[in-house]
Coordinates of C-alpha atoms in Angstrom, one line a residue:
M1 CA -18.8 55.9 -89.2
K2 CA -16.5 52.7 -88.5
V3 CA -15.6 54.0 -85.1
K4 CA -19.3 54.4 -84.2
L5 CA -20.1 51.0 -85.5
K6 CA -17.2 49.5 -83.5
I7 CA -18.5 51.0 -80.3
L8 CA -21.7 49.7 -81.4
L9 CA -20.7 46.4 -81.7
I10 CA -18.7 46.4 -78.5
T11 CA -21.4 47.6 -76.4
L12 CA -23.8 44.9 -77.9
V13 CA -21.3 42.1 -76.8
I14 CA -20.9 43.8 -73.6
T15 CA -24.4 43.8 -73.0
L16 CA -25.0 40.1 -74.1
Y17 CA -22.0 38.9 -72.0
S18 CA -23.3 40.7 -69.0
C19 CA -27.0 39.5 -69.6
K20 CA -25.2 35.7 -70.2
E21 CA -23.3 36.4 -66.9
K22 CA -26.7 37.6 -65.1
K23 CA -28.4 34.7 -66.2
E24 CA -25.7 32.1 -65.0
E25 CA -25.5 34.0 -61.5
I26 CA -29.6 33.8 -61.6
A27 CA -29.1 30.0 -62.4
V28 CA -26.8 29.2 -59.6
A29 CA -28.6 31.5 -57.0
E30 CA -31.6 29.3 -58.1
K31 CA -30.0 26.0 -58.0
N32 CA -28.6 26.9 -54.3
A33 CA -32.0 27.9 -53.2
K34 CA -33.5 24.5 -54.0
R35 CA -30.2 22.5 -52.7
P36 CA -30.9 21.8 -49.0
N37 CA -28.3 22.8 -46.3
I38 CA -27.1 19.6 -44.6
I39 CA -26.2 19.4 -40.9
F40 CA -25.0 15.9 -39.4
M41 CA -24.9 15.8 -35.7
M42 CA -23.4 12.7 -34.0
S43 CA -22.4 12.2 -30.4
D44 CA -20.0 9.3 -29.0
D45 CA -21.5 6.6 -27.5
H46 CA -24.7 8.1 -27.0
A47 CA -27.3 5.2 -26.0
Y48 CA -31.0 5.4 -27.6
Q49 CA -31.9 4.8 -24.2
A50 CA -30.8 8.2 -23.0
I51 CA -33.0 10.0 -25.5
S52 CA -36.3 10.8 -24.1
A53 CA -37.8 10.5 -27.6
Y54 CA -37.1 6.9 -27.1
S55 CA -37.7 6.4 -23.2
D56 CA -37.8 9.1 -21.1
K57 CA -36.9 6.6 -17.8
L58 CA -33.4 8.2 -17.4
I59 CA -33.0 11.6 -18.9
K60 CA -35.2 14.5 -20.8
T61 CA -33.5 15.7 -23.8
P62 CA -36.2 18.2 -25.1
N63 CA -33.8 19.8 -27.7
I64 CA -33.0 16.6 -29.3
D65 CA -36.5 15.5 -28.9
R66 CA -37.4 18.2 -31.4
L67 CA -35.9 16.6 -34.2
A68 CA -38.6 13.7 -33.7
K69 CA -41.6 15.9 -32.9
E70 CA -40.8 18.1 -36.2
G71 CA -39.4 14.9 -38.3
M72 CA -38.8 11.5 -38.0
L73 CA -37.6 8.9 -35.4
F74 CA -36.1 5.6 -36.5
T75 CA -36.8 2.8 -34.0
N76 CA -34.8 0.1 -35.9
A77 CA -31.6 2.1 -36.8
S78 CA -28.3 0.3 -36.4
V79 CA -24.5 0.2 -36.8
T80 CA -22.6 -2.5 -39.0
N81 CA -19.6 -2.5 -36.3
S82 CA -20.2 -0.9 -33.1
I83 CA -16.9 0.8 -32.2
C84 CA -15.8 4.3 -32.8
A85 CA -13.5 4.7 -35.7
P86 CA -14.9 1.9 -37.6
S87 CA -18.5 3.2 -37.3
R88 CA -17.2 6.8 -38.5
A89 CA -15.2 5.2 -41.6
V90 CA -18.5 3.3 -42.6
I91 CA -20.6 6.6 -42.0
L92 CA -17.7 8.6 -44.3
T93 CA -17.4 6.0 -47.1
G94 CA -20.8 4.1 -47.3
K95 CA -19.1 0.9 -47.2
H96 CA -18.7 -2.0 -44.6
S97 CA -15.5 -2.1 -42.5
H98 CA -14.1 -5.1 -44.6
I99 CA -14.6 -3.1 -47.9
N100 CA -13.0 0.3 -46.2
G101 CA -10.4 -1.4 -44.2
K102 CA -11.0 0.3 -40.8
T103 CA -12.1 -2.9 -38.9
D104 CA -11.0 -1.7 -35.7
N105 CA -9.4 1.2 -33.4
H106 CA -5.9 -0.1 -34.2
F107 CA -5.8 -0.1 -38.0
P108 CA -5.1 3.1 -40.1
F109 CA -8.1 4.5 -42.2
D110 CA -7.2 3.9 -45.8
T111 CA -6.9 7.5 -47.2
T112 CA -7.4 6.4 -50.7
Q113 CA -11.2 5.7 -50.1
I114 CA -13.3 8.8 -51.2
T115 CA -15.6 10.2 -48.4
F116 CA -19.2 11.5 -48.8
P117 CA -17.8 15.2 -48.1
Q118 CA -15.8 14.9 -51.2
Y119 CA -18.5 14.8 -53.2
F120 CA -20.2 17.5 -51.5
Q121 CA -17.3 19.7 -52.0
K122 CA -17.2 18.7 -55.7
A123 CA -20.8 19.5 -56.1
G124 CA -20.2 23.4 -54.8
Y125 CA -21.3 22.7 -51.3
Q126 CA -19.2 24.7 -48.6
T127 CA -18.0 21.9 -46.1
A128 CA -16.9 22.1 -42.6
M129 CA -16.5 19.7 -39.5
F130 CA -16.0 20.6 -35.8
G131 CA -15.5 18.1 -32.9
K132 CA -14.4 14.6 -32.9
L133 CA -13.5 12.5 -36.0
H134 CA -11.2 10.3 -33.9
F135 CA -8.8 9.1 -36.7
G136 CA -6.4 11.2 -38.5
N137 CA -5.5 14.9 -38.6
N138 CA -6.7 16.2 -42.1
P139 CA -10.2 15.1 -42.9
K140 CA -10.8 15.0 -46.7
G141 CA -13.5 17.1 -48.6
F142 CA -13.7 20.0 -46.0
D143 CA -13.1 23.7 -46.5
E144 CA -12.8 23.9 -42.6
F145 CA -12.0 21.9 -39.9
K146 CA -11.4 21.9 -36.2
I147 CA -11.0 18.5 -34.7
L148 CA -10.2 16.9 -31.4
P149 CA -6.9 14.8 -31.5
G150 CA -8.0 11.1 -30.9
Q151 CA -10.5 10.8 -28.1
G152 CA -10.1 14.5 -27.3
K153 CA -10.7 15.9 -23.6
Y154 CA -13.5 17.1 -21.9
Y155 CA -11.6 20.0 -20.1
N156 CA -9.4 22.6 -22.2
P157 CA -9.2 20.4 -25.3
D158 CA -6.9 20.7 -28.0
F159 CA -7.8 21.0 -31.4
I160 CA -6.1 20.3 -35.0
T161 CA -7.4 23.0 -37.1
K162 CA -6.9 23.2 -41.0
S163 CA -5.4 26.9 -40.8
E164 CA -4.3 27.5 -37.3
G165 CA -2.4 24.5 -36.8
K166 CA -2.9 22.9 -33.4
I167 CA -4.5 25.1 -30.9
N168 CA -5.8 24.8 -27.2
V169 CA -9.0 26.2 -26.2
E170 CA -10.0 26.8 -22.3
G171 CA -13.6 25.8 -21.3
Y172 CA -15.6 22.4 -21.8
V173 CA -15.4 20.6 -24.8
T174 CA -19.2 20.3 -25.7
D175 CA -19.6 24.1 -25.5
I176 CA -16.5 24.8 -27.5
I177 CA -17.4 22.6 -30.0
T178 CA -20.9 24.5 -30.6
D179 CA -19.0 28.1 -30.0
M180 CA -16.9 26.9 -33.1
T181 CA -19.9 25.5 -35.1
L182 CA -22.0 29.0 -34.6
N183 CA -18.9 31.1 -35.5
W184 CA -18.5 29.3 -38.9
L185 CA -22.2 29.4 -39.9
D186 CA -22.6 33.1 -38.6
N187 CA -19.3 34.6 -39.8
E188 CA -16.9 32.2 -42.1
R189 CA -19.5 30.7 -44.6
N190 CA -20.9 32.4 -47.7
K191 CA -24.2 32.7 -47.0
E192 CA -25.4 32.7 -50.6
E193 CA -24.3 29.2 -51.2
P194 CA -25.5 25.7 -49.5
F195 CA -23.4 23.9 -46.8
M196 CA -22.6 20.4 -45.4
L197 CA -21.8 20.7 -41.9
M198 CA -20.6 17.8 -39.6
Y199 CA -21.1 18.6 -36.2
L200 CA -19.3 15.6 -33.9
H201 CA -19.5 15.7 -29.9
K202 CA -16.9 14.0 -28.1
A203 CA -19.6 13.4 -25.1
P204 CA -20.7 11.0 -24.1
H205 CA -17.7 9.1 -24.4
R206 CA -15.9 7.6 -21.4
E207 CA -14.3 9.0 -18.8
W208 CA -17.8 10.9 -18.7
L209 CA -16.9 14.3 -16.9
P210 CA -19.9 16.5 -17.2
A211 CA -19.8 20.4 -16.8
P212 CA -19.8 22.0 -13.6
R213 CA -23.4 23.2 -14.2
H214 CA -24.3 19.5 -14.9
Y215 CA -22.2 17.3 -12.2
K216 CA -23.5 19.7 -9.6
E217 CA -27.2 18.6 -10.4
Y218 CA -26.6 15.1 -11.4
I219 CA -24.7 13.8 -8.8
H220 CA -27.4 14.0 -6.5
K221 CA -29.8 12.2 -8.8
T222 CA -31.1 8.6 -8.5
F223 CA -31.6 6.2 -11.5
P224 CA -33.9 3.4 -12.0
E225 CA -32.0 0.2 -12.4
P226 CA -32.3 -1.8 -15.6
E227 CA -33.9 -5.3 -14.9
T228 CA -30.9 -7.4 -16.3
L229 CA -28.5 -5.3 -14.2
F230 CA -27.7 -8.7 -12.3
D231 CA -27.5 -10.9 -15.2
D232 CA -25.5 -14.2 -14.9
Y233 CA -25.4 -15.0 -18.5
E234 CA -27.4 -18.1 -18.4
G235 CA -28.8 -19.0 -21.6
R236 CA -26.1 -17.4 -23.3
G237 CA -22.8 -18.5 -25.0
T238 CA -19.1 -18.2 -24.0
A239 CA -18.9 -14.7 -25.5
A240 CA -21.3 -12.8 -22.9
K241 CA -19.7 -15.0 -20.3
T242 CA -16.2 -14.1 -20.9
A243 CA -16.7 -10.3 -21.8
E244 CA -14.8 -7.7 -19.6
M245 CA -17.6 -5.3 -19.7
N246 CA -19.1 -5.7 -15.8
L247 CA -19.7 -2.7 -14.0
L248 CA -18.7 -3.9 -10.6
K249 CA -15.6 -5.9 -12.0
H250 CA -14.3 -4.2 -15.0
M251 CA -15.4 -0.4 -14.9
N252 CA -11.9 1.8 -13.4
W253 CA -12.7 3.1 -9.9
A254 CA -11.0 6.2 -10.4
G255 CA -11.3 7.2 -13.9
D256 CA -14.8 6.0 -14.3
S257 CA -16.6 6.3 -10.9
K258 CA -14.3 9.3 -9.8
V259 CA -13.0 7.4 -6.7
Y260 CA -10.0 9.4 -5.9
P261 CA -6.8 7.6 -6.3
K262 CA -5.7 8.3 -2.7
V263 CA -8.9 7.2 -1.5
M264 CA -8.6 3.7 -3.6
D265 CA -5.1 3.3 -1.7
E266 CA -7.0 3.9 1.9
L267 CA -9.8 1.6 1.0
G268 CA -7.3 -1.1 -0.3
I269 CA -9.1 -1.0 -3.9
P270 CA -6.6 -2.2 -6.5
D271 CA -5.7 -0.6 -9.8
A272 CA -6.8 -3.7 -11.3
S273 CA -6.4 -2.1 -15.4
G274 CA -3.4 -0.8 -14.6
W275 CA -4.3 2.7 -15.9
D276 CA -7.1 3.3 -13.9
K277 CA -5.5 5.9 -11.7
K278 CA -3.6 7.3 -14.9
A279 CA -7.2 8.0 -16.5
F280 CA -8.1 9.8 -13.5
Y281 CA -4.8 12.0 -13.6
R282 CA -5.2 12.4 -17.4
E283 CA -8.6 13.6 -17.6
V284 CA -9.3 15.7 -14.0
G285 CA -5.4 16.7 -14.2
R286 CA -6.2 19.0 -17.4
M287 CA -8.4 21.2 -15.6
N288 CA -7.3 24.6 -14.2
E289 CA -7.2 25.8 -10.7
E290 CA -10.8 27.4 -10.9
Q291 CA -12.3 24.3 -12.6
R292 CA -10.4 21.9 -10.1
A293 CA -11.9 23.6 -7.0
S294 CA -15.3 23.5 -8.4
W295 CA -14.9 19.8 -9.2
D296 CA -13.6 19.0 -5.7
S297 CA -16.3 20.8 -3.8
V298 CA -18.8 18.3 -5.2
Y299 CA -16.6 15.4 -5.9
M300 CA -14.6 15.3 -2.5
P301 CA -17.8 15.0 -0.5
M302 CA -18.9 12.0 -2.6
N303 CA -15.6 10.3 -2.0
E304 CA -15.8 11.0 1.7
D305 CA -19.2 9.6 1.8
F306 CA -18.0 6.6 -0.1
K307 CA -15.1 5.9 2.2
K308 CA -17.2 5.7 5.2
R309 CA -19.6 3.2 3.4
Y310 CA -17.5 1.0 1.4
P311 CA -16.0 -1.3 4.4
N312 CA -19.6 -2.6 5.2
M313 CA -21.0 -2.9 1.4
T314 CA -22.1 -5.9 -0.1
E315 CA -21.3 -7.1 -3.6
K316 CA -24.9 -6.3 -4.5
E317 CA -24.7 -2.5 -3.1
K318 CA -21.0 -2.2 -4.6
M319 CA -22.7 -2.8 -8.0
Q320 CA -25.7 -0.6 -7.1
W321 CA -23.2 2.3 -6.2
R322 CA -21.3 2.1 -9.4
Y323 CA -24.4 2.1 -11.5
Q324 CA -25.7 5.3 -10.0
R325 CA -22.0 6.9 -10.4
Y326 CA -22.1 5.7 -14.0
M327 CA -25.4 7.2 -14.6
Q328 CA -24.8 10.4 -13.0
D329 CA -21.7 11.3 -15.0
Y330 CA -22.4 9.6 -18.2
L331 CA -26.0 11.6 -18.2
G332 CA -24.5 14.6 -17.0
T333 CA -22.3 14.8 -20.2
I334 CA -25.5 14.4 -22.3
A335 CA -27.2 17.1 -20.8
A336 CA -24.7 19.3 -21.9
V337 CA -24.9 17.8 -25.6
D338 CA -28.8 18.3 -25.6
E339 CA -28.5 22.2 -24.5
N340 CA -26.1 22.5 -27.2
V341 CA -28.0 21.0 -29.8
G342 CA -30.5 23.6 -28.7
R343 CA -28.3 26.1 -29.4
L344 CA -27.8 25.3 -32.8
L345 CA -31.2 24.4 -33.6
N346 CA -32.2 28.1 -32.2
Y347 CA -29.5 29.4 -34.5
L348 CA -31.2 27.9 -37.5
D349 CA -34.7 29.2 -36.3
E350 CA -33.5 32.6 -35.9
N351 CA -31.7 33.1 -39.1
G352 CA -34.3 31.7 -41.3
L353 CA -32.3 28.3 -42.0
T354 CA -34.8 25.8 -40.5
D355 CA -37.1 25.3 -43.6
N356 CA -34.1 24.3 -46.1
T357 CA -31.8 22.4 -43.7
L358 CA -32.0 18.7 -43.6
V359 CA -30.9 18.0 -39.7
V360 CA -29.6 14.3 -38.6
Y361 CA -28.8 13.5 -35.3
T362 CA -27.3 10.0 -34.5
S363 CA -24.3 8.6 -32.5
D364 CA -21.7 6.4 -33.8
Q365 CA -23.0 3.5 -32.2
G366 CA -25.3 2.3 -29.2
F367 CA -24.1 1.6 -25.4
Y368 CA -24.8 -0.5 -22.5
L369 CA -26.3 1.6 -19.6
G370 CA -26.4 -1.3 -17.1
E371 CA -28.3 -3.6 -19.1
H372 CA -26.8 -7.2 -18.6
G373 CA -24.4 -5.4 -15.7
W374 CA -22.6 -3.7 -18.8
F375 CA -21.0 -0.8 -20.0
D376 CA -19.3 -0.2 -23.3
K377 CA -20.8 -1.5 -26.7
R378 CA -19.1 -4.0 -29.3
F379 CA -21.5 -6.6 -29.5
V380 CA -24.5 -7.3 -31.9
Y381 CA -26.6 -7.5 -28.8
E382 CA -29.2 -5.0 -28.8
E383 CA -28.1 -2.1 -26.7
S384 CA -24.8 -2.0 -28.3
F385 CA -26.2 -2.6 -31.9
R386 CA -29.0 0.0 -32.0
T387 CA -28.2 3.6 -32.4
P388 CA -30.4 6.6 -32.2
L389 CA -31.4 8.3 -35.3
L390 CA -33.4 11.2 -35.8
I391 CA -34.0 13.2 -38.9
R392 CA -36.0 16.6 -39.6
W393 CA -36.3 18.0 -43.0
P394 CA -39.2 20.2 -43.1
S395 CA -40.0 20.4 -46.5
V396 CA -40.1 16.4 -47.2
V397 CA -40.2 14.9 -43.8
S398 CA -43.9 14.9 -41.8
P399 CA -43.4 16.1 -38.0
G400 CA -44.0 13.4 -35.9
S401 CA -43.3 10.6 -38.2
S402 CA -41.7 7.2 -37.3
T403 CA -40.3 4.0 -38.9
S404 CA -39.2 0.6 -37.6
E405 CA -37.9 -0.3 -40.9
M406 CA -34.0 -1.8 -40.7
V407 CA -31.7 0.9 -41.4
Q408 CA -27.9 1.6 -40.7
N409 CA -25.2 3.9 -40.7
L410 CA -24.0 2.5 -43.8
D411 CA -27.1 4.5 -45.5
F412 CA -26.1 8.0 -44.3
A413 CA -23.6 8.8 -47.0
Q414 CA -26.2 7.9 -50.1
T415 CA -29.0 9.5 -48.1
L416 CA -27.4 12.9 -47.8
M417 CA -26.0 12.8 -51.2
D418 CA -29.6 12.1 -52.4
A419 CA -31.2 14.8 -50.7
A420 CA -28.6 16.8 -52.3
G421 CA -29.1 15.9 -55.7
I422 CA -25.5 14.2 -55.8
E423 CA -25.1 11.2 -57.9
Q424 CA -24.3 8.1 -55.6
P425 CA -21.2 6.4 -56.5
T426 CA -22.2 2.5 -57.3
D427 CA -19.4 0.9 -54.9
M428 CA -21.3 2.4 -51.9
Q429 CA -23.0 -0.5 -50.0
G430 CA -26.2 1.3 -48.4
E431 CA -29.5 2.6 -49.5
S432 CA -30.8 5.9 -49.6
L433 CA -33.4 6.4 -46.6
M434 CA -35.4 8.9 -49.2
P435 CA -38.2 6.8 -49.7
L436 CA -38.7 6.4 -45.8
L437 CA -38.3 10.0 -45.3
K438 CA -41.2 10.9 -47.8
G439 CA -43.2 8.0 -46.2
K440 CA -43.1 5.8 -49.0
E441 CA -42.4 2.5 -46.8
D442 CA -43.7 0.0 -49.5
A443 CA -40.9 1.2 -51.5
W444 CA -38.3 -0.1 -49.0
D445 CA -37.5 -3.7 -49.5
R446 CA -34.7 -4.2 -47.0
E447 CA -35.7 -7.3 -44.7
A448 CA -32.4 -7.8 -42.7
V449 CA -29.0 -5.8 -42.1
Y450 CA -25.3 -7.3 -41.7
Y451 CA -22.8 -6.8 -38.9
H452 CA -19.2 -7.7 -38.3
Y453 CA -17.1 -6.8 -35.2
Y454 CA -13.4 -7.6 -35.3
E455 CA -11.3 -6.3 -32.5
Y456 CA -10.4 -9.0 -30.5
P457 CA -8.2 -9.9 -28.4
S458 CA -8.5 -6.4 -27.1
I459 CA -10.1 -4.2 -24.4
H460 CA -13.5 -5.7 -22.8
M461 CA -12.5 -9.0 -24.7
V462 CA -15.8 -9.0 -27.0
K463 CA -15.4 -12.2 -29.5
R464 CA -15.3 -11.6 -32.9
H465 CA -18.7 -12.0 -34.7
Y466 CA -20.9 -11.4 -37.3
A467 CA -24.6 -11.4 -37.7
L468 CA -27.7 -11.2 -39.6
V469 CA -30.4 -9.0 -37.9
S470 CA -34.1 -8.8 -39.0
K471 CA -37.3 -7.2 -37.6
R472 CA -37.9 -10.8 -35.8
Y473 CA -34.7 -12.5 -35.4
K474 CA -30.9 -12.0 -34.6
L475 CA -28.3 -14.9 -35.8
I476 CA -25.1 -14.7 -34.7
H477 CA -21.6 -16.5 -35.2
F478 CA -18.9 -16.1 -33.0
Y479 CA -15.5 -17.1 -34.5
Y480 CA -11.8 -17.1 -34.2
D481 CA -11.2 -18.9 -30.7
V482 CA -14.7 -20.2 -30.5
D483 CA -17.1 -21.5 -33.3
E484 CA -20.7 -20.7 -31.5
W485 CA -23.9 -19.7 -32.9
E486 CA -26.9 -17.9 -31.3
L487 CA -30.3 -16.9 -32.2
Y488 CA -32.6 -14.6 -30.6
D489 CA -36.2 -14.1 -31.2
R490 CA -36.4 -10.3 -30.7
E491 CA -40.3 -10.0 -30.5
K492 CA -40.4 -12.9 -27.6
D493 CA -37.2 -12.1 -26.1
P494 CA -36.4 -8.1 -26.6
N495 CA -33.9 -8.6 -23.7
E496 CA -31.9 -11.4 -25.3
M497 CA -31.8 -13.7 -22.3
Q498 CA -32.3 -16.9 -24.1
N499 CA -30.3 -18.6 -27.1
V500 CA -32.6 -20.5 -28.8
Y501 CA -30.4 -21.8 -31.7
N502 CA -30.4 -25.3 -30.6
D503 CA -34.5 -25.1 -29.7
P504 CA -36.0 -27.7 -32.0
Q505 CA -38.8 -25.1 -32.5
Y506 CA -36.4 -22.7 -34.3
T507 CA -35.0 -25.5 -36.7
D508 CA -36.5 -24.2 -40.0
V509 CA -35.8 -20.5 -38.9
V510 CA -32.0 -21.5 -38.3
K511 CA -32.0 -23.3 -41.8
E512 CA -33.5 -20.4 -43.4
L513 CA -31.4 -17.5 -41.7
K514 CA -28.1 -19.4 -42.2
Q515 CA -29.0 -19.3 -46.1
K516 CA -29.5 -15.8 -45.9
L517 CA -26.5 -14.9 -43.8
K518 CA -24.4 -16.6 -46.3
E519 CA -26.0 -14.7 -49.4
M520 CA -25.5 -11.7 -47.5
R521 CA -21.9 -12.2 -46.7
L522 CA -21.7 -13.1 -50.7
E523 CA -23.5 -9.6 -51.7
Y524 CA -21.4 -7.4 -49.2
G525 CA -18.3 -9.1 -50.4
D526 CA -17.4 -10.8 -46.8
S527 CA -15.9 -14.2 -46.6
E528 CA -14.0 -16.7 -44.6
E529 CA -11.0 -15.9 -46.1
L530 CA -11.5 -12.2 -45.1
D531 CA -12.3 -13.1 -41.6
K532 CA -9.1 -15.0 -41.6
E533 CA -6.9 -12.2 -43.2
Y534 CA -8.2 -9.5 -40.8
T535 CA -7.5 -11.8 -38.0
E536 CA -3.9 -12.5 -39.1
K537 CA -3.2 -9.0 -39.5
Y538 CA -4.5 -7.9 -36.5
L539 CA -2.7 -10.4 -34.6
Q540 CA 0.6 -9.4 -36.4
K541 CA 0.1 -5.9 -35.8
I542 CA -0.8 -6.0 -32.0
N543 CA 2.2 -8.4 -31.6
H544 CA 4.6 -6.0 -33.7
I545 CA 4.1 -3.0 -32.0
G546 CA 4.1 -5.2 -28.5
K547 CA 0.9 -3.4 -27.5
D548 CA -1.4 -4.5 -24.7
V549 CA -4.4 -4.2 -26.1
T550 CA -6.6 -5.2 -23.2
K551 CA -5.7 -2.2 -21.5
G552 CA -7.4 0.3 -23.3

C-alpha cells in the first residue's frame, strides 16, 4: 500500500511538473510569437537623392522603395554627426557623440558603453551582425557576427568572425554580406525565437567599385547635373569656401575616377593627395585574374577615350566629366545594394516572416552627389545632414505613409527597443519613433534637432561646427579657428545658397534660435568646455601619432 502511494505521489508530482513546464513553454512561445523580429539595414554614405522613393532623377531602387510603399518614408530624417564611425556609435548607444566619446574616426569607441544589441540579447532575442561596423573587432551583444575590418574592400574582402577568426571570401562584397545574412536566417538561427539582425553594407562608400554586372551598364549612362554643381560659395562663410571636397580639385583621379596611374603619368596629372594611386592599387589590386580582365575590358576603353579628350578639355568640361564618372561608379554600387535588399525581402516573403518583422533601411549619413560641386559629407548642410529612413512593419505602420517630423539616428535604439517591448534606459538621449509609426503625429513634440561635427583639421578640411535645425531654419556656429554664424531659411532657400544670419529681417529669428540652441546644448550635456576638451584631445592625438589626417 505504501509503495503504491509513493508511486501515486511521484506520478502526481511528475504530472504537475510536466504541466508547469508545458505551460511555461507555451507562455514563452506565445511571448515570442508576439515579439517582432527586427532587421536593421544600413548602407554607408547612401544619399537620399539616390533612392527613387525620394527622387528618381538618378536611379531606380525598386526594392528599397518597397519599404516606403509598404511602410513609412521619413523626409526629415537626419544624423547628429555626419561621419561614419561616430554615426554608428550614436546608433548603437542612443547617445550623442560627446556623451559616447566617439566624436571622430580617430578616437577609439568607448567599450564601456552599453549598446542596444546587448539589451536585445539580454531580453532573449537572437542577435547577429553581418557587414560593415567600421570600428572594433568584437561587437558586443551578438550571438554571431562576420564584419569587415575597418572600411572593408569591395572585391574578395576579409571578414572578422566570431567563431572562425579572420577569413577571406572571394567575390563581391555586397553579394557576400547578403549570402552570409541569408545563410544565418535559413540555417543557423533558432526559428522558434525572435531575432534582431543588423545587415550593414560597405557600399556605396568611396572608392566606389561596382560589381561587373553593373559597371558594364552604368559606365555608359549619363546623369543630370545638380543645379549647384558650379557653386562659387558666394553668400556662404569661410567653411564652405575652404572645404576640400570639390569634384575637380580634390577627388582622386585614379582611386575615385578610375583613371589608370600610367594614364595620369602620360597626361602629366599629379598625385595631388599623395595617396591617389595607392588607393587605386589597394582596391583594384585585390581582384583576381578573371575579375581584373573583366574590369580592364570596360575601364581601359574609358581611359583611352579620356586620354584623347583631356588635352583639349576646359575646366568646366573636366568638372562635368568627373561628375559623370563619379555618378557611374557610385550609383553602380547602389544598384547592387538594391538588388540584395530585394533578395532579403523576398526571403522574408517566402518564409512567412514579413508580417512580424520590423525592417529599417537607412544610411550612416547623407552624401553630396555634386551639389555645391562636392562629394563626401561632414557638413550640417542638407545633403550631408539628411539621411534616408524607411521603416516597414505591416502590423503597425500604414502602407505608403510618410512624415516630415524631425527625427535622427539618435532615435533608432529606443525605437527598436520600444517595438520589442524592452525597457529603454534613461541615459539614452533619443526618442522612440513609435508614435509616428502609429500615425500619431500629435504625440510627437520635437521641434528641432542638434548636430555637432568635430573632425578638423582632417581630410576634406570641414571646420568644427554645431547647429540647431528645425523644419524652417538651420542655425550653425563654426568654431575653433573661426567664429562664424550662419542661418538658412530651409523653406525659402532649400539649396542653402544665402546665409541670412546678418539680414535685418531675421534679427528676431536669430535671437530666438540662439537661445534655443543654448538650451539644447544644456539639455544634451554639451558645452564650450567640452568643445575645447575634445579639440585639445584631438590635436594631441594627431600630433602624438604623427599622422597626416589631411590624407585620408
